[in-house]
Structure formats: structure tokens, C-alpha cells
CSV table of C-alpha atoms in Angstrom, one decimal:
chain,number,residue,atom,x,y,z
I,1,GLU,CA,-0.4,-0.3,-0.2
I,2,VAL,CA,1.5,3.2,-0.7
I,3,GLN,CA,1.8,5.2,2.0
I,4,LEU,CA,3.3,9.1,2.6
I,5,VAL,CA,3.2,10.9,6.2
I,6,GLU,CA,4.1,14.3,5.9
I,7,SER,CA,5.6,15.7,9.0
I,8,GLY,CA,7.8,19.3,11.2
I,9,GLY,CA,3.9,21.7,10.2
I,10,GLY,CA,3.5,23.4,13.4
I,11,LEU,CA,3.4,27.5,13.8
I,12,VAL,CA,6.6,29.5,13.3
I,13,GLN,CA,7.0,33.6,12.9
I,14,PRO,CA,6.8,36.1,10.1
I,15,GLY,CA,10.4,35.6,8.5
I,16,ARG,CA,11.4,32.5,10.1
I,17,SER,CA,12.1,29.9,8.6
I,18,MET,CA,10.5,25.3,8.8
I,19,LYS,CA,10.9,22.6,7.0
I,20,LEU,CA,8.3,19.4,5.9
I,21,SER,CA,9.6,16.4,5.5
I,22,CYS,CA,7.5,13.0,3.4
I,23,ALA,CA,8.5,10.0,4.3
I,24,ALA,CA,7.4,7.5,1.5
I,25,SER,CA,5.8,3.6,1.7
I,26,GLY,CA,4.4,1.0,-0.7
I,27,PHE,CA,6.3,2.3,-3.4
I,28,THR,CA,10.0,2.4,-5.3
I,29,PHE,CA,10.2,6.6,-4.2
I,30,SER,CA,13.8,6.8,-6.3
I,31,ASN,CA,11.6,5.6,-9.5
I,32,TYR,CA,8.6,9.1,-8.7
I,33,GLY,CA,8.7,12.5,-9.3
I,34,MET,CA,6.8,13.9,-6.1
I,35,ALA,CA,5.4,17.5,-5.3
I,36,TRP,CA,3.9,19.5,-3.0
I,37,VAL,CA,0.1,21.1,-2.7
I,38,ARG,CA,-1.3,23.2,-1.1
I,39,GLN,CA,-4.2,24.6,0.8
I,40,ALA,CA,-5.0,27.6,2.5
I,41,PRO,CA,-8.1,27.6,4.6
I,42,THR,CA,-11.5,26.8,3.3
I,43,LYS,CA,-9.5,27.8,-0.1
I,44,GLY,CA,-8.6,25.3,-3.3
I,45,LEU,CA,-5.5,23.4,-4.2
I,46,GLU,CA,-2.0,25.6,-5.1
I,47,TRP,CA,0.3,24.0,-7.0
I,48,VAL,CA,3.9,24.7,-4.9
I,49,ALA,CA,7.3,22.5,-6.3
I,50,THR,CA,8.0,19.6,-7.8
I,51,ILE,CA,10.7,17.5,-7.7
I,52,SER,CA,11.9,14.4,-11.2
I,53,TYR,CA,12.7,11.1,-10.4
I,54,ASP,CA,16.5,11.7,-8.9
I,55,GLY,CA,16.7,15.5,-7.6
I,56,SER,CA,18.3,17.2,-11.6
I,57,SER,CA,15.3,18.6,-11.4
I,58,THR,CA,12.8,21.4,-9.9
I,59,TYR,CA,10.4,23.9,-11.0
I,60,TYR,CA,8.0,25.8,-8.2
I,61,ARG,CA,5.7,28.3,-8.2
I,62,ASP,CA,6.6,33.1,-8.6
I,63,SER,CA,5.4,32.8,-4.9
I,64,VAL,CA,7.7,30.9,-3.0
I,65,LYS,CA,10.5,31.0,-6.0
I,66,GLY,CA,13.6,31.4,-3.7
I,67,ARG,CA,12.4,31.4,-0.2
I,68,PHE,CA,11.9,27.5,-0.3
I,69,THR,CA,13.4,24.3,-1.4
I,70,ILE,CA,12.1,21.2,-2.5
I,71,SER,CA,14.6,18.5,-2.2
I,72,ARG,CA,14.7,14.4,-1.6
I,73,ASP,CA,17.3,11.9,-0.2
I,74,ASN,CA,16.0,8.4,-2.5
I,75,ALA,CA,18.2,6.7,0.4
I,76,LYS,CA,15.4,7.3,3.1
I,77,SER,CA,12.5,7.1,0.6
I,78,THR,CA,12.2,10.6,2.6
I,79,LEU,CA,10.4,14.3,0.1
I,80,TYR,CA,11.5,17.9,2.0
I,81,LEU,CA,9.9,20.8,1.5
I,82,GLN,CA,12.4,23.6,3.5
I,83,MET,CA,10.0,26.9,3.8
I,84,ASN,CA,12.3,30.1,4.6
I,85,SER,CA,10.8,33.5,5.3
I,86,LEU,CA,7.5,32.6,6.0
I,87,ARG,CA,4.6,34.9,5.1
I,88,SER,CA,0.8,35.4,6.0
I,89,GLU,CA,-0.3,34.4,3.0
I,90,ASP,CA,2.4,30.9,3.2
I,91,THR,CA,-0.6,29.7,6.3
I,92,ALA,CA,-1.9,26.5,4.0
I,93,THR,CA,-2.4,22.2,4.3
I,94,TYR,CA,0.7,20.9,3.2
I,95,TYR,CA,0.2,17.8,1.0
I,96,CYS,CA,3.1,15.4,-0.4
I,97,THR,CA,1.7,14.3,-4.1
I,98,ARG,CA,3.7,11.7,-5.6
I,99,GLU,CA,3.5,12.9,-9.2
I,100,ARG,CA,4.4,10.3,-12.7
I,101,LEU,CA,3.3,10.9,-16.5
I,102,ARG,CA,2.1,14.2,-15.7
I,103,VAL,CA,-0.4,12.9,-12.4
I,104,MET,CA,-0.3,13.1,-8.8
I,105,ASP,CA,-2.0,9.1,-8.2
I,106,ALA,CA,-1.2,9.4,-4.9
I,107,TRP,CA,-1.4,12.2,-1.5
I,108,GLY,CA,-0.8,12.6,1.7
I,109,GLN,CA,-2.8,13.5,4.9
I,110,GLY,CA,-0.9,16.9,5.1
I,111,ALA,CA,0.9,19.1,7.5
I,112,SER,CA,-0.4,22.2,9.2
I,113,VAL,CA,1.8,25.3,8.7
I,114,THR,CA,0.7,28.3,10.1
I,115,VAL,CA,2.5,31.8,10.2
I,116,SER,CA,1.2,34.4,12.6
I,117,SER,CA,3.2,36.7,15.6
N,1,ASP,CA,0.1,30.5,-16.5
N,2,ILE,CA,-2.9,28.2,-17.8
N,3,VAL,CA,-5.7,28.9,-16.4
N,4,MET,CA,-8.5,26.3,-15.0
N,5,THR,CA,-11.8,27.2,-14.6
N,6,GLN,CA,-14.6,25.0,-13.3
N,7,GLY,CA,-18.7,24.7,-13.4
N,8,ALA,CA,-21.0,24.5,-10.3
N,9,LEU,CA,-23.3,22.6,-9.5
N,10,PRO,CA,-27.3,23.1,-9.3
N,11,ASN,CA,-26.6,22.0,-4.8
N,12,PRO,CA,-28.3,20.2,-3.4
N,13,VAL,CA,-28.9,16.9,-5.8
N,14,PRO,CA,-31.0,14.2,-5.6
N,15,SER,CA,-29.4,11.3,-4.8
N,16,GLY,CA,-28.6,9.0,-7.6
N,17,GLU,CA,-29.5,11.9,-10.0
N,18,SER,CA,-26.6,12.4,-12.7
N,19,VAL,CA,-24.1,15.6,-12.6
N,20,SER,CA,-22.1,16.9,-15.0
N,21,ILE,CA,-19.1,19.2,-13.9
N,22,THR,CA,-17.2,21.1,-16.4
N,23,CYS,CA,-13.5,22.2,-16.4
N,24,ARG,CA,-12.6,24.9,-19.0
N,25,SER,CA,-8.8,24.8,-20.0
N,26,SER,CA,-7.1,28.7,-20.7
N,27,LYS,CA,-4.6,26.6,-23.0
N,28,SER,CA,-5.1,22.8,-25.4
N,29,LEU,CA,-4.1,20.6,-22.7
N,30,LEU,CA,-3.7,18.2,-26.1
N,31,TYR,CA,0.3,17.2,-26.1
N,32,SER,CA,2.4,16.5,-28.7
N,33,ASP,CA,2.5,12.9,-27.9
N,34,GLY,CA,-1.8,12.2,-27.9
N,35,LYS,CA,-2.5,12.9,-24.8
N,36,THR,CA,-5.0,15.9,-23.5
N,37,TYR,CA,-3.1,16.0,-19.1
N,38,LEU,CA,-6.2,16.9,-17.7
N,39,ASN,CA,-7.3,14.8,-14.0
N,40,TRP,CA,-9.5,15.2,-11.3
N,41,TYR,CA,-9.1,15.1,-8.3
N,42,LEU,CA,-11.8,14.5,-5.4
N,43,GLN,CA,-11.8,16.2,-1.8
N,44,ARG,CA,-14.1,14.4,0.9
N,45,PRO,CA,-15.0,16.9,3.9
N,46,GLY,CA,-11.8,16.1,5.5
N,47,GLN,CA,-10.2,14.5,4.0
N,48,SER,CA,-7.1,14.5,1.1
N,49,PRO,CA,-7.9,15.0,-2.7
N,50,GLN,CA,-7.5,12.1,-4.1
N,51,LEU,CA,-7.2,11.1,-8.1
N,52,LEU,CA,-10.2,10.0,-10.0
N,53,ILE,CA,-9.1,10.5,-13.7
N,54,TYR,CA,-6.3,11.3,-15.3
N,55,TRP,CA,-5.1,12.3,-18.9
N,56,MET,CA,-9.0,13.1,-19.2
N,57,SER,CA,-10.8,10.5,-19.6
N,58,THR,CA,-8.7,7.0,-18.0
N,59,ARG,CA,-10.6,6.6,-14.3
N,60,ALA,CA,-8.1,5.6,-12.0
N,61,SER,CA,-7.0,2.5,-9.9
N,62,GLY,CA,-11.1,1.8,-8.1
N,63,VAL,CA,-12.4,4.5,-9.3
N,64,SER,CA,-16.3,3.7,-9.1
N,65,ASP,CA,-17.8,3.4,-13.2
N,66,ARG,CA,-20.2,5.9,-12.0
N,67,PHE,CA,-17.2,8.1,-12.5
N,68,SER,CA,-15.9,9.1,-16.8
N,69,GLY,CA,-14.7,12.4,-18.3
N,70,SER,CA,-14.5,13.5,-21.5
N,71,GLY,CA,-13.4,16.8,-23.4
N,72,SER,CA,-11.9,17.5,-26.4
N,73,GLY,CA,-8.2,19.6,-26.4
N,74,THR,CA,-9.8,22.8,-23.9
N,75,ASP,CA,-13.6,22.5,-22.3
N,76,PHE,CA,-13.6,19.0,-20.7
N,77,THR,CA,-16.5,18.0,-18.4
N,78,LEU,CA,-16.9,14.5,-15.2
N,79,LYS,CA,-19.7,12.6,-15.7
N,80,ILE,CA,-21.0,11.6,-12.6
N,81,SER,CA,-23.9,8.3,-13.4
N,82,GLY,CA,-26.2,7.6,-9.5
N,83,VAL,CA,-24.7,9.9,-7.2
N,84,GLU,CA,-24.1,8.5,-3.8
N,85,ALA,CA,-23.3,9.8,-0.2
N,86,GLU,CA,-19.8,9.4,-0.9
N,87,ASP,CA,-19.7,11.2,-3.8
N,88,VAL,CA,-19.8,14.0,-1.5
N,89,GLY,CA,-16.8,16.8,-1.5
N,90,VAL,CA,-15.3,19.4,-3.7
N,91,TYR,CA,-13.9,18.2,-7.0
N,92,TYR,CA,-11.1,19.5,-8.7
N,93,CYS,CA,-9.4,19.5,-11.8
N,94,GLN,CA,-5.9,19.9,-11.9
N,95,GLN,CA,-3.4,20.7,-15.8
N,96,GLY,CA,-0.7,18.8,-15.6
N,97,LEU,CA,0.5,20.2,-19.1
N,98,GLU,CA,3.2,22.6,-17.9
N,99,PHE,CA,4.4,24.1,-15.0
N,100,PRO,CA,2.9,25.9,-12.9
N,101,ARG,CA,0.9,22.9,-12.1
N,102,THR,CA,-2.9,25.0,-11.8
N,103,PHE,CA,-5.8,24.0,-10.6
N,104,GLY,CA,-9.7,24.7,-10.5
N,105,GLY,CA,-11.6,27.2,-9.0
N,106,GLY,CA,-13.2,23.2,-7.1
N,107,THR,CA,-16.7,22.0,-7.7
N,108,LYS,CA,-18.6,21.8,-4.7
N,109,LEU,CA,-21.4,18.5,-4.8
N,110,GLU,CA,-23.5,18.4,-1.6
N,111,LEU,CA,-26.7,15.4,-1.7
N,112,LYS,CA,-30.5,16.2,-0.7
């Protein structure tokens, strides 16, 4: 069974940093691209970043470029999202997703991030 | 960026009725490989999104055959034949053609 389990969320002050992790199991992690998608309270889904299966390519939405870094450790089957210079508009539930052939076919349960003083 | 626009449903919908959810993209999602990169997801209340339909018309594993996807390069439809209680939630379309990946605003389905 495919499982994606996010961790590392919580309350953080504006301007500070936070790192999310996503532990993957039930599939060969190194064969799949991975992505982060977020959902602000009561809002819709918003793609944040994608990383290729081997980490050689990364893509970001404009509003997080230069502040967020997506990375992966294939030996540990873990995906990361390093978030720096956090803003109130980054407050959301962050979902880890598996992406293959342009389809997000598995989702984690989400990690809540609240940016507030 | 490709803009995805979804239509609304005449909620609440009577159980057993068939409904269609529409989605329009600002650019054709038909790629040179012949695939149309339009995906549909359902987010049930309090849950994570789940994949329903990918590449416009291919049902994901384990998804009921009451769900079907169709469309052209820019206009798409998700049809639910005979809505049931478990279908309640918000439906999202998403384009996988290019980055940034973009989602529609969501279409809420409520049952009468």
C-alpha cells in the first residue's frame, strides 16, 4: 500500500523557517517524481513545487521561488520542503504527492503550517 | 500560466441523479504525444484529495465506473452517473501539461 506521511508542520513566526518532511513507503520512491501541493484554510488546491525522480530537476511556483526548496533523499525514501522567509500567506495544509506522467496519483494526509506572530 | 475554470452544480443534488462538472482551460491540454493532460480529483470533507480521472478520460485504480471523463483540448466534463452519499465533496480539475501546475477553483457537490 502506498503511504505518504508528512511531518514538521506547526506554528511559526513571519520571517522564520520551517522544514517539512514526507516519508514514503509501499513503492519504489526513486522511480517517481514528487510534489508539494498546499491548501489555505477554506480555499482550493495550489501547486507549490515538483522534483524529478532523481532530484536533478525542480520546479516552483513564482510566489515561493527563492524562499522554498524542494529536495529528496532516495536512500531514505523521504521528500522535503525547506521553507524560509515565511509569510502569513504561506499558511496552509501542505500535501505531499507522488507525481508520475503528469498525474498526482497519491496524496499524504497533510501537514498544517500556520505563519503568525 | 494556464487558467482552469470550473462550473458550479445546482446543489443540493438528489441521490441517484446524474451530474456533470465542467472545466475549461485557457490553453489546449492536448500534447504532441496524443494525450490530453487533464486530471480530476475529489476531496471529501476532512480528507486529502484523491485521484479520480487522469489524461482526461482514464479512470484511476479502484474508482467506480460511475465516474467518467471526456472533453476536447480545452473543454472537459466529469460525469457522475447516479450520485451517492460517498460522492459528496469538492471536485478539482488540474492541468499537467506544463509548469506551474494549476487547479480549477473546485466544484462542490452536496446531496439532498
